[in-house]
Amino acid sequence: MTENVFVVSAAMIPFAKHRASSYVGLAVSPLIDALQGAGIEKSDVDAVYVGHSYGGMMTGQRITKEIGLGTVPTVNVDNACSSGATAVHEAWTAISQGLIDVAVVIGVEKLTQFGGGTLPLSPEDREVKQGIVMPAVYAMRATRYLHETEATAEDLARVSVKARKHGKLNPFAQFREEVTVEQVLAARPVADPLTLLMCCPTGDGAAVVVLASERARARLMAPRGMRIAASVLHSGQVEEGFRDMTKPEITYSSARDAYEQSGIGPEDLDMIELHDAFSIAELVYYEAFGLTEKHSAVALLREGRTTFGGDVVVNPSGGLLSKGHPVGASGVAQIAEAFWQLTGQAGARQIESARTAMTHVTGGGTAGLDHGACTIHIFEAA
């Protein structure tokens, strides 16, 4: 028997290139805002979980000490792009098992420290030694998908167009200017068939959510919240040799388990925040989530069924393509977007009568694995 767990507050800073900020500087203001939004004191916090990949030792402790939040357990989580969402999963686990009542989850990353280009990968990986980088992986995925389906490079561009259209409405997004299919296709080539505008930008950012048990929520009298109906974390299955790059098995299995845990199916979702690090990912994940049959995702996009007024709004925040992808912060920022949507606080991008949401983020690529981690959450307005 597990306890109900609720998200009762969310805060973040605009994702951008905050070159003058440290990890501490990025995270302190949304941490304060999230605590105030939940109406809690520092003494109410039982644990802190911090997702990051490149912050170094004791990133969480360096942040919390700035506001005098000491003595409580602080856990730093590195799970590549899934770091922030994994931190939320760890907090959910502790509360659902009755170990604690209130947890603060921080996702933070400063990617401008690398000066641009692709993110560094482990030199121990045999494919990395041969020169593999993430844009190349997704370019191979895109090439195969275009070969096997009726999708075209114009459809990959349409994903980016939709992302920018949504991001224009989001004050936290790194890119807020709309683009056309022609502009996306004419952008600088990165890895064929992907152009620059089909790839998420690097940058810096931080997001914070506060999780609480049902009894804590009642005690704190948090006015708004959403229930975590499912929290699923999977690691990748080792498969050497041939792999179907158009079928990310880790996301298929994670979504299946999340639907089973929550009792909510793909047809019930009002919104999804998914891991669109590259435009091809969105099409592949439509199928992995069961929104449509394999190799048929492009119809959903072309018919406008994944934007406002459609069947389900995918990435109302603008997604990683528009909002940006400071690795450790992304999963928490997705949950912040879900919180604002399900509590009617999303402003110009508010989804009418939104009651259910799913967030999805994968993390890391290494030889023999589809991805190193995948974290999916499903939420209900409460």
Coordinates of C-alpha atoms in Angstrom, one line a residue:
M1 CA 0.0 0.0 0.0
T2 CA 1.6 3.3 -1.0
E3 CA 0.8 6.8 0.1
N4 CA -0.6 9.4 -2.4
V5 CA 2.0 11.9 -3.4
F6 CA 1.2 15.4 -4.7
V7 CA 3.2 18.1 -6.4
V8 CA 2.2 21.3 -4.5
S9 CA 4.5 23.9 -6.0
A10 CA 6.7 24.6 -8.9
A11 CA 9.1 27.3 -10.0
M12 CA 11.9 27.8 -12.5
I13 CA 14.0 30.5 -14.2
P14 CA 14.0 31.2 -17.9
F15 CA 16.3 28.8 -19.7
A16 CA 19.0 30.7 -21.5
K17 CA 22.8 31.2 -21.6
H18 CA 23.4 32.5 -18.1
R19 CA 27.2 32.7 -18.5
A20 CA 27.8 34.7 -15.4
S21 CA 25.8 32.4 -13.1
S22 CA 27.0 29.4 -11.1
Y23 CA 25.0 26.3 -10.3
V24 CA 24.1 28.0 -7.0
G25 CA 23.2 31.2 -8.7
L26 CA 20.9 29.4 -11.1
A27 CA 19.0 27.4 -8.5
V28 CA 18.6 29.6 -5.4
S29 CA 15.8 31.9 -6.7
P30 CA 13.5 29.1 -8.0
L31 CA 14.2 27.2 -4.7
I32 CA 12.9 30.2 -2.7
D33 CA 10.0 30.7 -5.0
A34 CA 8.9 27.0 -4.8
L35 CA 9.0 27.0 -1.0
Q36 CA 7.0 30.2 -0.9
G37 CA 4.5 28.8 -3.5
A38 CA 3.9 25.8 -1.3
G39 CA 3.5 27.9 1.8
I40 CA 6.1 25.9 3.7
E41 CA 9.0 26.8 6.0
K42 CA 12.5 25.3 5.7
S43 CA 11.7 23.3 8.9
D44 CA 8.9 21.5 7.0
V45 CA 11.3 20.0 4.5
D46 CA 12.3 16.3 5.1
A47 CA 14.7 15.8 2.2
V48 CA 16.2 17.4 -0.8
Y49 CA 16.9 15.7 -4.1
V50 CA 19.0 17.4 -6.8
G51 CA 19.3 16.3 -10.4
H52 CA 22.4 17.4 -12.4
S53 CA 25.0 15.9 -14.6
Y54 CA 27.9 18.3 -14.7
G55 CA 27.7 20.2 -11.4
G56 CA 30.4 18.4 -9.5
M57 CA 30.5 17.2 -6.0
M58 CA 27.8 18.3 -3.5
T59 CA 26.0 20.5 -5.9
G60 CA 22.8 20.2 -3.8
Q61 CA 24.5 21.1 -0.6
R62 CA 26.1 24.1 -2.1
I63 CA 22.7 25.3 -3.2
T64 CA 20.7 24.6 0.0
K65 CA 23.3 26.1 2.3
E66 CA 22.7 29.5 0.7
I67 CA 19.2 29.7 2.2
G68 CA 20.1 27.9 5.5
L69 CA 18.4 24.6 4.6
G70 CA 20.7 22.3 6.5
T71 CA 20.6 19.0 8.4
V72 CA 18.0 17.3 6.1
P73 CA 19.3 14.5 3.8
T74 CA 20.4 16.0 0.5
V75 CA 20.8 13.5 -2.4
N76 CA 22.6 14.3 -5.6
V77 CA 21.4 12.4 -8.7
D78 CA 23.3 12.0 -12.0
N79 CA 21.3 10.1 -14.6
A80 CA 22.2 12.0 -17.7
C81 CA 19.3 13.9 -19.3
S82 CA 17.0 11.9 -16.9
S83 CA 18.7 13.3 -13.8
G84 CA 16.0 15.7 -12.7
A85 CA 13.1 13.3 -13.4
T86 CA 15.0 10.6 -11.6
A87 CA 15.4 12.9 -8.6
V88 CA 11.6 13.3 -8.6
H89 CA 11.2 9.6 -8.8
E90 CA 13.4 9.1 -5.8
A91 CA 11.4 11.7 -3.8
W92 CA 8.1 10.1 -4.8
T93 CA 9.4 6.7 -3.7
A94 CA 10.4 8.0 -0.2
I95 CA 7.0 9.8 0.3
S96 CA 4.9 7.0 -1.2
Q97 CA 6.6 4.5 1.2
G98 CA 5.8 6.7 4.2
L99 CA 9.5 7.5 4.9
I100 CA 9.1 11.3 4.7
D101 CA 6.3 13.8 4.1
V102 CA 7.8 16.7 2.2
A103 CA 10.6 16.7 -0.4
V104 CA 12.1 19.5 -2.5
V105 CA 13.5 18.5 -5.9
I106 CA 15.9 20.7 -7.7
G107 CA 17.0 20.2 -11.3
V108 CA 19.9 22.4 -12.4
E109 CA 22.5 22.5 -15.1
K110 CA 25.0 25.0 -16.6
L111 CA 26.0 23.8 -20.1
T112 CA 27.7 27.1 -21.2
Q113 CA 30.7 25.9 -19.1
F114 CA 31.6 23.8 -22.1
G115 CA 31.7 26.7 -24.6
G116 CA 29.4 25.1 -27.2
G117 CA 29.3 22.0 -29.4
T118 CA 28.1 18.5 -28.5
L119 CA 28.1 17.4 -24.8
P120 CA 31.0 15.4 -23.6
L121 CA 30.4 11.6 -23.4
S122 CA 32.3 8.9 -21.5
P123 CA 35.7 8.2 -23.1
E124 CA 35.3 4.6 -21.8
D125 CA 32.5 3.9 -24.3
R126 CA 33.6 2.0 -27.4
E127 CA 31.3 4.0 -29.7
V128 CA 32.4 7.3 -28.2
K129 CA 36.0 6.3 -29.0
Q130 CA 34.9 5.9 -32.6
G131 CA 33.5 9.4 -32.6
I132 CA 29.8 9.0 -32.0
V133 CA 27.9 12.0 -30.7
M134 CA 24.2 12.4 -29.9
P135 CA 23.3 14.4 -33.1
A136 CA 24.7 11.5 -35.1
V137 CA 22.7 8.9 -33.2
Y138 CA 19.5 10.8 -33.9
A139 CA 20.4 11.5 -37.5
M140 CA 20.8 7.7 -38.0
R141 CA 17.4 7.3 -36.3
A142 CA 15.8 9.9 -38.6
T143 CA 17.4 8.5 -41.7
R144 CA 16.0 5.0 -41.0
Y145 CA 12.6 6.4 -40.0
L146 CA 12.3 8.4 -43.3
H147 CA 13.3 5.3 -45.2
E148 CA 10.7 3.1 -43.5
T149 CA 7.7 5.5 -43.5
E150 CA 6.1 8.2 -45.6
A151 CA 7.6 10.9 -43.4
T152 CA 9.8 13.5 -45.0
A153 CA 12.4 16.0 -44.0
E154 CA 9.6 18.6 -44.2
D155 CA 7.8 16.6 -41.4
L156 CA 10.9 16.8 -39.2
A157 CA 10.8 20.5 -39.8
R158 CA 7.1 20.7 -38.9
V159 CA 8.0 19.3 -35.4
S160 CA 10.4 22.3 -34.9
V161 CA 7.8 24.7 -36.2
K162 CA 5.2 23.4 -33.7
A163 CA 7.8 23.6 -30.9
R164 CA 8.6 27.2 -31.7
K165 CA 4.9 28.1 -32.0
H166 CA 4.3 26.8 -28.5
G167 CA 7.5 28.2 -27.1
K168 CA 6.5 31.7 -28.2
L169 CA 3.8 31.5 -25.5
N170 CA 6.2 30.4 -22.8
P171 CA 8.2 33.1 -20.9
F172 CA 10.6 30.5 -19.7
A173 CA 11.6 29.3 -23.2
Q174 CA 15.1 29.9 -24.6
F175 CA 13.7 30.4 -28.1
R176 CA 10.5 32.4 -28.5
E177 CA 10.4 33.3 -32.2
E178 CA 8.3 31.3 -34.6
V179 CA 10.0 29.7 -37.6
T180 CA 8.7 28.3 -40.9
V181 CA 9.4 24.9 -42.5
E182 CA 11.5 26.6 -45.1
Q183 CA 13.7 28.3 -42.4
V184 CA 14.2 25.0 -40.6
L185 CA 15.2 23.2 -43.7
A186 CA 17.6 26.0 -44.8
A187 CA 19.3 26.2 -41.4
R188 CA 22.9 25.0 -41.1
P189 CA 23.3 21.2 -41.5
V190 CA 24.3 19.3 -38.4
A191 CA 24.0 15.6 -39.3
D192 CA 22.0 14.7 -42.3
P193 CA 18.9 15.0 -42.4
L194 CA 19.0 17.1 -39.2
T195 CA 19.6 20.9 -39.4
L196 CA 20.4 23.2 -36.6
L197 CA 16.8 24.1 -35.9
M198 CA 15.9 20.4 -35.6
C199 CA 18.3 20.1 -32.6
C200 CA 17.7 21.4 -29.1
P201 CA 19.8 24.3 -27.9
T202 CA 22.3 24.0 -25.1
G203 CA 22.0 26.5 -22.3
D204 CA 21.6 26.9 -18.5
G205 CA 18.7 26.7 -16.2
A206 CA 17.1 25.5 -13.0
A207 CA 13.6 24.2 -12.0
V208 CA 12.2 23.2 -8.6
V209 CA 9.1 21.3 -7.5
V210 CA 7.8 20.5 -4.0
L211 CA 6.3 17.1 -3.3
A212 CA 4.1 16.3 -0.3
S213 CA 2.2 13.4 1.2
E214 CA -1.6 13.7 1.5
R215 CA -1.3 14.4 5.3
A216 CA 1.4 17.0 4.7
R217 CA -0.7 18.7 2.0
A218 CA -3.6 18.9 4.4
R219 CA -1.5 20.2 7.2
L220 CA 0.2 22.8 4.9
M221 CA -3.1 23.7 3.3
A222 CA -1.5 23.9 -0.1
P223 CA -4.2 25.4 -2.3
R224 CA -3.2 23.8 -5.6
G225 CA -1.7 20.5 -6.5
M226 CA -1.6 17.5 -8.8
R227 CA -1.4 13.8 -7.8
I228 CA 1.4 11.7 -9.1
A229 CA -0.5 8.8 -10.5
A230 CA 2.5 7.0 -11.8
S231 CA 6.3 7.3 -11.4
V232 CA 8.4 4.8 -13.5
L233 CA 12.1 4.6 -13.9
H234 CA 13.7 2.1 -16.2
S235 CA 17.3 1.4 -17.3
G236 CA 18.1 0.1 -20.8
Q237 CA 18.2 -3.5 -21.9
V238 CA 21.5 -4.6 -23.2
E239 CA 21.2 -5.7 -26.8
E240 CA 24.3 -6.2 -28.9
G241 CA 24.2 -6.3 -32.7
F242 CA 21.2 -5.2 -34.7
R243 CA 18.8 -2.7 -33.0
D244 CA 15.7 -1.2 -34.5
M245 CA 16.5 2.5 -34.0
T246 CA 12.9 3.5 -34.8
K247 CA 11.6 1.6 -31.8
P248 CA 13.1 2.8 -28.5
E249 CA 12.2 -0.2 -26.3
I250 CA 13.0 1.6 -23.0
T251 CA 10.3 4.2 -23.7
Y252 CA 7.8 1.5 -24.9
S253 CA 8.2 -0.5 -21.7
S254 CA 8.3 2.6 -19.4
A255 CA 5.0 3.9 -20.9
R256 CA 3.4 0.5 -20.6
D257 CA 4.2 0.3 -16.9
A258 CA 3.2 3.9 -16.3
Y259 CA -0.2 3.3 -17.8
E260 CA -0.7 0.2 -15.8
Q261 CA 0.4 1.9 -12.5
S262 CA -1.9 4.9 -13.0
G263 CA -4.9 3.3 -14.7
I264 CA -4.7 6.1 -17.2
G265 CA -4.2 5.3 -20.9
P266 CA -2.9 7.3 -23.8
E267 CA -6.4 8.2 -24.9
D268 CA -7.0 9.8 -21.5
L269 CA -4.0 12.3 -21.6
D270 CA -4.6 16.0 -22.1
M271 CA -1.0 16.9 -22.4
I272 CA 2.5 15.3 -22.8
E273 CA 5.9 16.8 -22.2
L274 CA 8.3 14.5 -24.0
H275 CA 12.0 14.4 -24.7
D276 CA 12.4 16.1 -28.1
A277 CA 16.1 16.6 -28.0
F278 CA 16.0 16.2 -31.8
S279 CA 12.9 16.6 -33.9
I280 CA 12.8 12.9 -35.0
A281 CA 12.3 11.9 -31.4
E282 CA 8.8 13.4 -31.2
L283 CA 7.6 11.2 -34.0
V284 CA 9.1 8.1 -32.6
Y285 CA 7.7 8.7 -29.2
Y286 CA 4.2 9.3 -30.5
E287 CA 4.3 5.6 -31.4
A288 CA 6.1 4.5 -28.2
F289 CA 3.3 6.1 -26.1
G290 CA 0.6 4.3 -28.0
L291 CA -0.9 7.5 -29.5
T292 CA -0.8 5.8 -32.9
E293 CA 0.5 2.7 -34.6
K294 CA 4.1 2.2 -35.5
H295 CA 5.2 4.1 -38.5
S296 CA 2.1 6.3 -38.6
A297 CA 3.1 9.2 -36.3
V298 CA 3.4 11.7 -39.1
A299 CA -0.4 11.7 -39.6
L300 CA -0.9 13.0 -36.1
L301 CA 1.5 15.9 -36.8
R302 CA 0.2 16.8 -40.2
E303 CA -3.4 16.8 -39.0
G304 CA -2.7 19.1 -36.0
R305 CA -3.7 16.5 -33.5
T306 CA -0.8 17.1 -31.1
T307 CA -1.2 20.9 -30.7
F308 CA -3.7 23.1 -29.1
G309 CA -7.2 22.1 -30.1
G310 CA -6.1 18.6 -31.0
D311 CA -6.3 15.2 -29.3
V312 CA -3.4 15.8 -26.9
V313 CA -1.1 18.8 -26.7
V314 CA 2.5 17.6 -27.0
N315 CA 5.1 19.9 -25.4
P316 CA 2.9 23.0 -24.7
S317 CA 6.0 24.5 -23.1
G318 CA 7.8 24.4 -26.5
G319 CA 9.7 21.3 -25.5
L320 CA 13.4 20.9 -25.5
L321 CA 13.6 22.2 -29.1
S322 CA 12.2 25.6 -28.0
K323 CA 12.5 25.8 -24.2
G324 CA 16.0 24.5 -24.2
H325 CA 17.7 21.5 -22.6
P326 CA 20.0 22.2 -19.6
V327 CA 20.3 18.5 -19.0
G328 CA 19.7 18.1 -15.3
A329 CA 16.9 20.7 -15.2
S330 CA 14.8 19.4 -18.1
G331 CA 12.9 16.7 -16.3
V332 CA 11.9 18.9 -13.4
A333 CA 10.9 21.7 -15.8
Q334 CA 8.6 19.3 -17.6
I335 CA 6.9 18.6 -14.3
A336 CA 6.6 22.3 -13.6
E337 CA 4.8 22.7 -16.9
A338 CA 2.4 19.9 -16.1
F339 CA 1.8 21.5 -12.6
W340 CA 1.0 24.9 -14.1
Q341 CA -1.3 23.3 -16.8
L342 CA -3.2 21.1 -14.4
T343 CA -3.7 23.9 -11.9
G344 CA -4.7 26.5 -14.4
Q345 CA -1.6 28.7 -14.2
A346 CA -0.1 28.3 -17.7
G347 CA -1.2 31.7 -19.0
A348 CA -1.4 32.2 -22.7
R349 CA -0.5 28.5 -23.4
Q350 CA -3.2 27.1 -21.0
I351 CA -4.8 23.9 -22.2
E352 CA -8.5 24.2 -21.7
S353 CA -9.9 21.9 -19.0
A354 CA -6.6 20.0 -18.6
R355 CA -6.9 17.2 -16.1
T356 CA -4.2 14.7 -16.9
A357 CA -0.6 14.9 -18.0
M358 CA 2.4 12.8 -18.7
T359 CA 6.1 13.7 -18.7
H360 CA 8.9 11.7 -20.3
V361 CA 12.6 12.0 -20.4
T362 CA 15.3 9.6 -21.5
G363 CA 19.0 9.9 -20.5
G364 CA 22.3 8.9 -21.8
G365 CA 23.5 6.8 -24.7
T366 CA 26.0 4.1 -24.4
A367 CA 27.1 1.1 -26.5
G368 CA 24.6 -1.8 -26.2
L369 CA 21.8 0.3 -24.7
D370 CA 18.9 2.2 -26.4
H371 CA 19.2 4.7 -23.6
G372 CA 20.7 4.6 -20.1
A373 CA 17.5 5.6 -18.3
C374 CA 13.9 6.6 -19.0
T375 CA 11.6 8.3 -16.5
I376 CA 7.9 8.7 -17.0
H377 CA 5.4 10.4 -14.7
I378 CA 1.6 10.6 -15.0
F379 CA -0.3 13.2 -13.1
E380 CA -3.9 14.0 -12.3
A381 CA -5.3 17.4 -11.2
A382 CA -6.2 17.3 -7.5

